Amino acid sequence: MPVTELRKSLYAKQVPGEFDWDAFESKGFGEGYSKSKREEMNQMYSGTVTTVNTGEVVSGTVVGINDRDVILNIGFKSDGLVPLAEFKDMTNLKIGDVVDLFIEEREDAMGQLVLSRRKAKLVKGWEYVQKALDKDEVIEGFVKRRTKGGLIVDVFGIEAFLPGSQIDVKPIRDFDIYVNKSIEVKVVKINYTNDNVVVSHKVLIEKDLEQQKAAILTNLEKGQVLEGVIKNMTNFGVFIDLGGVDGLLHITDISWGRINHPEEVLKLDQTVKVVVLDFDGDKKRISLGMKQLTPHPWDSLPADIQVGSKVKGKIVNVADYGAFLELQSGVEGLIHVSEMSWSQHLRNPQDFLKVGDEVEAVVLTLDREERKMSLGIKQLTEDPWTRQDVLSKYAVGTKHKGIVRNLTNFGLFIELEEGIDGLVHVSDLSWTKKIKHPSEFVKVGDTMEVQVLELDAANRRLALSHKHLEENPWDTFEGVFTVGSVHKGTIISKNDKGAVLELPYGIEGFVSAKNLAKEDNSRAEVGDSLDFKVLEFSKDDRRIVLSHKAMWSVEEEVAAAKKKAPSKGKTIQNINQQTEKSTLGDLEALSALKEKMSGGGESKAE
């Protein structure tokens, strides 16, 4: 009978809300089973079929294998299929093998049980990882690939991160050597939010290193020679691994010669022998040396090198105060900047020498015990002050050109040639202008013409002058700016005491404050051009005192003359001379006027 007809006949005889088991047993599917038999079969079925829930991990037995899938029995009412690709790690898979499986769905749309071995491995893997972290267990992982800052390690099917700093106690420069290799690690951190696992291989070797450190530090002594590997390199030195303990080899203890960076003589991962120079047990600091294992170069310095000897070498360093000349590796001498040139003006050593220059020098001082040496370059040439032609070349009155090297409050120094300097006093710069500081007249680097005033070759002194290149104009001014003469002047500066005038011929005069008064009782100001009368003239002091008030006030002129009188006798004599001179002048003027008038009268009469 067709199933559809059977269902129709069963439902037709049922009362709504009730199920007639007798009618089903006598007429439907499973006809002939009694109630007791049916209960017995239910018990048998429930004993063979397990209850499973979605998301659980269960064990399954391989019952079949084909080209695409693996058939697995987990004790459920139906078997499940898992793609064969999920068993790549089990190359010898066979029927009867038991594996862990993850229940994705008990029944899909087709009524099929959906299983996954990959997800089961992940779930179990997280359980194993958490257990390894809780119990601090050492687990084995497989390095799959390199990533930024470290390695990706497969542990229990989970990709964990192994930072580069946790691979080894020493810095690792090539991570690729660990790829596709197994490595023992410990789980140090789990982040379930981001599904991150961090592992470390370094912690496994640190425990062993602690024992090695203790053994090394216990037996460590100054002067002990050890062998180590260079693990890090800096500009001030290198760190050497002595077998669990690091020591510092400073750059100054690498070589007796001068080096700028350790990489000039050493390389990373290089094995070297070093000697213990110092040791601090509390701070666990070890200072190492390498040059101390070789003899000091000063011990092999030739005996024929003495004071006055000429030596050759290479400039290895230039400082503000001088340069260091290396005669041989580890043997250096200082060339002070004052020993580079006969010039008395110290300059920058870099103007003379540069690093790498090969030069010749003279030994000035030598101390083999202190291992110090001073050298000089200027001694290779003759001292210009000891030349035979110095006295004639720079004789008094000779004229020369030089370069201004230095300015001081009292004057300036001029270099006439290398090593020959002279001083020009500020008073010897100009005949007419009063110069307070040489910077008002000249600047450093200018070329100036001078005349020799004084020469002292024994003491290396040379007095020079710029104004003596010209004749003293005050000899001429003495007859021009006579007392009582009137001249046009311009006020160029003014203060409480008075004002400074610019007079003809470019010279300056002084006017006291009260003598600046005008006839209208106002005061002359800077920039005014007025007539001034000479009250005083001094050729030796190069001083001219004038007055504008004397132009309209006779009292002021008489007062100035009285104030100037140095002594009674001399004053009377000067007054008589002036009176006599004035009288003669007046007579000459009257005589000329008389002749003019007489001539005029005759002309008029004619």
Short mmCIF file of C-alpha atoms in Angstrom, two decimals, residues 142-143 145-155 158-167 175 185-189 195-201:
data_model
loop_
_atom_site.label_atom_id
_atom_site.label_comp_id
_atom_site.label_asym_id
_atom_site.label_seq_id
_atom_site.Cartn_x
_atom_site.Cartn_y
_atom_site.Cartn_z
CA PHE A 142 56.34 25.33 14.72
CA VAL A 143 57.56 28.61 13.19
CA ARG A 145 56.57 32.60 8.93
CA ARG A 146 58.24 35.85 9.76
CA THR A 147 56.25 38.99 10.57
CA LYS A 148 56.97 42.56 11.57
CA GLY A 149 58.87 42.52 14.84
CA GLY A 150 58.97 38.77 15.33
CA LEU A 151 57.75 35.31 14.28
CA ILE A 152 54.40 33.52 13.93
CA VAL A 153 54.47 30.18 15.77
CA ASP A 154 51.84 27.43 15.46
CA VAL A 155 51.00 26.00 18.90
CA ILE A 158 46.73 28.44 17.06
CA GLU A 159 48.94 31.13 15.55
CA ALA A 160 50.93 32.71 18.39
CA PHE A 161 53.26 35.72 18.21
CA LEU A 162 56.89 35.36 19.24
CA PRO A 163 58.44 38.90 19.56
CA GLY A 164 61.98 39.36 18.30
CA SER A 165 63.09 40.45 21.77
CA GLN A 166 61.83 37.14 23.20
CA ILE A 167 63.65 34.85 20.80
CA PHE A 175 64.71 36.02 11.84
CA VAL A 185 58.32 28.19 23.96
CA LYS A 186 56.33 29.25 26.97
CA VAL A 187 52.99 31.06 26.90
CA VAL A 188 53.39 34.46 28.53
CA LYS A 189 50.13 36.23 27.62
CA ASP A 195 42.42 35.99 20.02
CA ASN A 196 46.11 36.81 20.58
CA VAL A 197 48.68 34.54 22.17
CA VAL A 198 52.21 35.72 22.99
CA VAL A 199 54.96 33.19 23.59
CA SER A 200 58.63 33.44 24.56
CA HIS A 201 61.70 31.35 23.94
#
